[in-house]
mmCIF file of C-alpha atoms and ligand atoms in Angstrom:
data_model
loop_
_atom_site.group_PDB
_atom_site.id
_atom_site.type_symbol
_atom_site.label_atom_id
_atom_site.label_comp_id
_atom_site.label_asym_id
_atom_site.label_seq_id
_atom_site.Cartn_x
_atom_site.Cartn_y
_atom_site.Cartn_z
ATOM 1 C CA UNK L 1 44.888 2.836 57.159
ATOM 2 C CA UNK L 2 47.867 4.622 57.965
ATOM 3 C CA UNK L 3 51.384 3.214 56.910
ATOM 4 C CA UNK L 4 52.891 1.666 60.682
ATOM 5 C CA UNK L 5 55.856 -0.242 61.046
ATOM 6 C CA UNK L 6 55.035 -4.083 60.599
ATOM 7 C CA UNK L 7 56.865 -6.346 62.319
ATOM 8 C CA UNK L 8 57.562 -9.987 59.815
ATOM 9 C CA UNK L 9 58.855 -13.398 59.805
ATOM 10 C CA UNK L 10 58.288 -16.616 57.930
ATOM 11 C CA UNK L 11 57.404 -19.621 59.798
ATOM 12 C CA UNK L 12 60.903 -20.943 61.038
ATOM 13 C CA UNK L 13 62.096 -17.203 62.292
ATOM 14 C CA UNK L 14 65.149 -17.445 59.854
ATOM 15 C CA UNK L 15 63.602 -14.395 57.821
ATOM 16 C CA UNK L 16 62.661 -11.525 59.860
ATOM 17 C CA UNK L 17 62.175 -8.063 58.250
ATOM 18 C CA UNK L 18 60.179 -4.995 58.783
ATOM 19 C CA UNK L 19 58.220 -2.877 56.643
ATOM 20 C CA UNK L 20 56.409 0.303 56.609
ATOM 21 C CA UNK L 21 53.108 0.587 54.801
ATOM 22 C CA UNK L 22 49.520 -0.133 55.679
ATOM 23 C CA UNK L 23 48.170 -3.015 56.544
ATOM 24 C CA UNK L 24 45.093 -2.544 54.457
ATOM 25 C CA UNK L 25 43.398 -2.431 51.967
ATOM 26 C CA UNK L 26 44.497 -6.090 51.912
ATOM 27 C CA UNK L 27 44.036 -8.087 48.587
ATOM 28 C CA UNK L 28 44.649 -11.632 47.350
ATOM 29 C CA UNK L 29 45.796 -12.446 43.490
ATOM 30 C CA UNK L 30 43.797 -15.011 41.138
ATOM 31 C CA UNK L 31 46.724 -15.765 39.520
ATOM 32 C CA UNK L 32 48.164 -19.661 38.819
ATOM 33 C CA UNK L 33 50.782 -19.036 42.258
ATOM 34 C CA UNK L 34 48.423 -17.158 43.957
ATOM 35 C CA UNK L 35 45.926 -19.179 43.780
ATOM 36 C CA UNK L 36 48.259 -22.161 45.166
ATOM 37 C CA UNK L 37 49.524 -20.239 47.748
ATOM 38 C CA UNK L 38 46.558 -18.610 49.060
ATOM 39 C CA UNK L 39 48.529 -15.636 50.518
ATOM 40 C CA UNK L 40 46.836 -12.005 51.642
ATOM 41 C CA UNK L 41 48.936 -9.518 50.656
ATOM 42 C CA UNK L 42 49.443 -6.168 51.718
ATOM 43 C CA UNK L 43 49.179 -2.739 49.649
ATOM 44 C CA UNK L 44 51.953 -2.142 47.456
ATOM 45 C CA UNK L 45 54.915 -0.388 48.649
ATOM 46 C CA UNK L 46 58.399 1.006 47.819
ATOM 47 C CA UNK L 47 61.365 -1.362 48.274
ATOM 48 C CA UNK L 48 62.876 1.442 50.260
ATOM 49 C CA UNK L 49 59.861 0.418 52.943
ATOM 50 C CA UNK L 50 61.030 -2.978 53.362
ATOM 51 C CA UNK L 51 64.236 -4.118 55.681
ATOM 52 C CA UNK L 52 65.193 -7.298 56.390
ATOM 53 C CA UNK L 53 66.854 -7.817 59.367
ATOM 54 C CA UNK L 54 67.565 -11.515 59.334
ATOM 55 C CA UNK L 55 67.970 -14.504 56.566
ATOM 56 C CA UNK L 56 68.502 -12.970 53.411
ATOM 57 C CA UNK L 57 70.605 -15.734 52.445
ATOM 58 C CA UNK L 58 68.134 -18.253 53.743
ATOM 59 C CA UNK L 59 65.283 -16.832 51.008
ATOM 60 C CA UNK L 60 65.194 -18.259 47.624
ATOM 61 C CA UNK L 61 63.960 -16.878 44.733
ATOM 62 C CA UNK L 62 61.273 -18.189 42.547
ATOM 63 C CA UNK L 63 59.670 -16.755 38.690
ATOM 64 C CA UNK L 64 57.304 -17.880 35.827
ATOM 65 C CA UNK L 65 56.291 -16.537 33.266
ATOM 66 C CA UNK L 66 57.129 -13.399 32.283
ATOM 67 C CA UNK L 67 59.991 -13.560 34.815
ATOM 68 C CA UNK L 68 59.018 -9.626 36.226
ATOM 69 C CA UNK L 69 57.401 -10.679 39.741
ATOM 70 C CA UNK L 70 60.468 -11.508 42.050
ATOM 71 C CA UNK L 71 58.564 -14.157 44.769
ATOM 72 C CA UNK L 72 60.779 -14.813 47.913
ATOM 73 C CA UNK L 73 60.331 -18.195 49.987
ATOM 74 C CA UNK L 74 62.358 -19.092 52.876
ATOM 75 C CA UNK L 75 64.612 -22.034 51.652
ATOM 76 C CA UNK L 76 63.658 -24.516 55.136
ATOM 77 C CA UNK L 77 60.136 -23.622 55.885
ATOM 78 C CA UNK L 78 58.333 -22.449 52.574
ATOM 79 C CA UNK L 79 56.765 -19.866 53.599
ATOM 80 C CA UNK L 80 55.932 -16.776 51.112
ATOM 81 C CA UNK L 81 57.210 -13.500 53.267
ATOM 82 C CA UNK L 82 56.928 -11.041 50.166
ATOM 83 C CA UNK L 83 57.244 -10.370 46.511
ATOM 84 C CA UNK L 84 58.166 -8.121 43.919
ATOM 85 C CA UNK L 85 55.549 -6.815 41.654
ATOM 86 C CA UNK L 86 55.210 -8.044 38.280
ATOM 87 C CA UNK L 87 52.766 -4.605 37.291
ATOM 88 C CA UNK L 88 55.516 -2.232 38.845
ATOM 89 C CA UNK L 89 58.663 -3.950 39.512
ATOM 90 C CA UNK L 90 59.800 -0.941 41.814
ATOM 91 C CA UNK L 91 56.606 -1.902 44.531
ATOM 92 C CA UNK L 92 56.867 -4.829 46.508
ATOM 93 C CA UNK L 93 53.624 -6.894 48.784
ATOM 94 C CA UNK L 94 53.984 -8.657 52.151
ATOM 95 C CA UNK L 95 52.347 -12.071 52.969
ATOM 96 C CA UNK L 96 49.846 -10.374 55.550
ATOM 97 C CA UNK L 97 49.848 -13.281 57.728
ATOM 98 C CA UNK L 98 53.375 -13.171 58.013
ATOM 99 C CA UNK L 99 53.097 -9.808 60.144
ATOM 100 C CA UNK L 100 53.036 -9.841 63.968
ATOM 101 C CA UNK L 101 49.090 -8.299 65.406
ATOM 102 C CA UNK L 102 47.865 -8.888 61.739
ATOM 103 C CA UNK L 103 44.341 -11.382 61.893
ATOM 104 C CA UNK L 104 44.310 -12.046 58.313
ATOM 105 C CA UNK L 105 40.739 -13.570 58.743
ATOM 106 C CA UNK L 106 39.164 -10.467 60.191
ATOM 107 C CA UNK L 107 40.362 -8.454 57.397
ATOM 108 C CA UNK L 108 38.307 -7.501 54.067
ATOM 109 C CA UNK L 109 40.146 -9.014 50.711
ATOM 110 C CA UNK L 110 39.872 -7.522 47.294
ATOM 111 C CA UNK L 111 40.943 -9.514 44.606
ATOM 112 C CA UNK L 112 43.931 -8.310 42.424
ATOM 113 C CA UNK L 113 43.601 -9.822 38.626
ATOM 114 C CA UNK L 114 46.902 -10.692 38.377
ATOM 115 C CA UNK L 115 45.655 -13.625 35.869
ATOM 116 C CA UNK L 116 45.018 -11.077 33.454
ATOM 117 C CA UNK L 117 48.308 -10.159 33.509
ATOM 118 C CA UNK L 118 50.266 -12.897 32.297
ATOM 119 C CA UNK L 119 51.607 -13.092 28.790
ATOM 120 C CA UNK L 120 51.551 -16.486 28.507
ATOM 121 C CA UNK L 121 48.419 -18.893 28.997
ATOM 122 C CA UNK L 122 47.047 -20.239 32.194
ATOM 123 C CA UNK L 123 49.657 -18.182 34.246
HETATM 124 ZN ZN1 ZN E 1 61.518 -20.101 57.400
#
């Protein structure tokens, strides 16, 4: 698909942003956050692609591991808008079903090995 502009939020509207990339291919991560969170993610793209508009301040920042991946939740409602890439720190992912139009369950899902990744055991 082509990259669009993708309207965002998190579940409490205090984080809204915007992003231009393509929806799809869409993936989801096997690694041990991943797999909690259960997130579809878009493509990769360059942090230049990705605005927020509202709620920076309202996002906290969690890492394990390695402490590369940069994963953003919004402090009141816990949702997972995007992330940081632990493989190349300068590409970020969106939560898929964060984006306005987006059916994340009529989409195909690759699986990233992102479990491979990880320096450190069962990560
Ligand atoms: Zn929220």
């Amino acid at each position: 698909m082509n990259a669009e502009v993708l309207h965002g939020s998190c579940h409490c509207g205090a984080v809204r942003f915007e992003v231009r990339t393509a929806p799809t291919p869409a993936s989801r991560c096997n690694c041990s956050l991943c797999r909690r969170k259960g997130a579809l993610m878009s493509p990769p793209f360059a942090a230049a692609e990705l605005t927020i508009k509202t709620g920076e301040a309202d996002l906290t920042l969690y890492q394990f591991n390695t402490q590369v991946a940069k994963h953003y939740f919004c402090k009141h409602c816990g949702i997972y808008p995007f992330h940081q890439t632990r493989k190349d720190p300068r590409l970020w992912r969106v939560n898929l079903g964060c984006i306005d139009g987006v059916d994340v369950y009529a989409l195909e899902a690759g699986i990233n090995d992102g479990a491979s990744l990880s320096v450190v055991e069962d990560a």
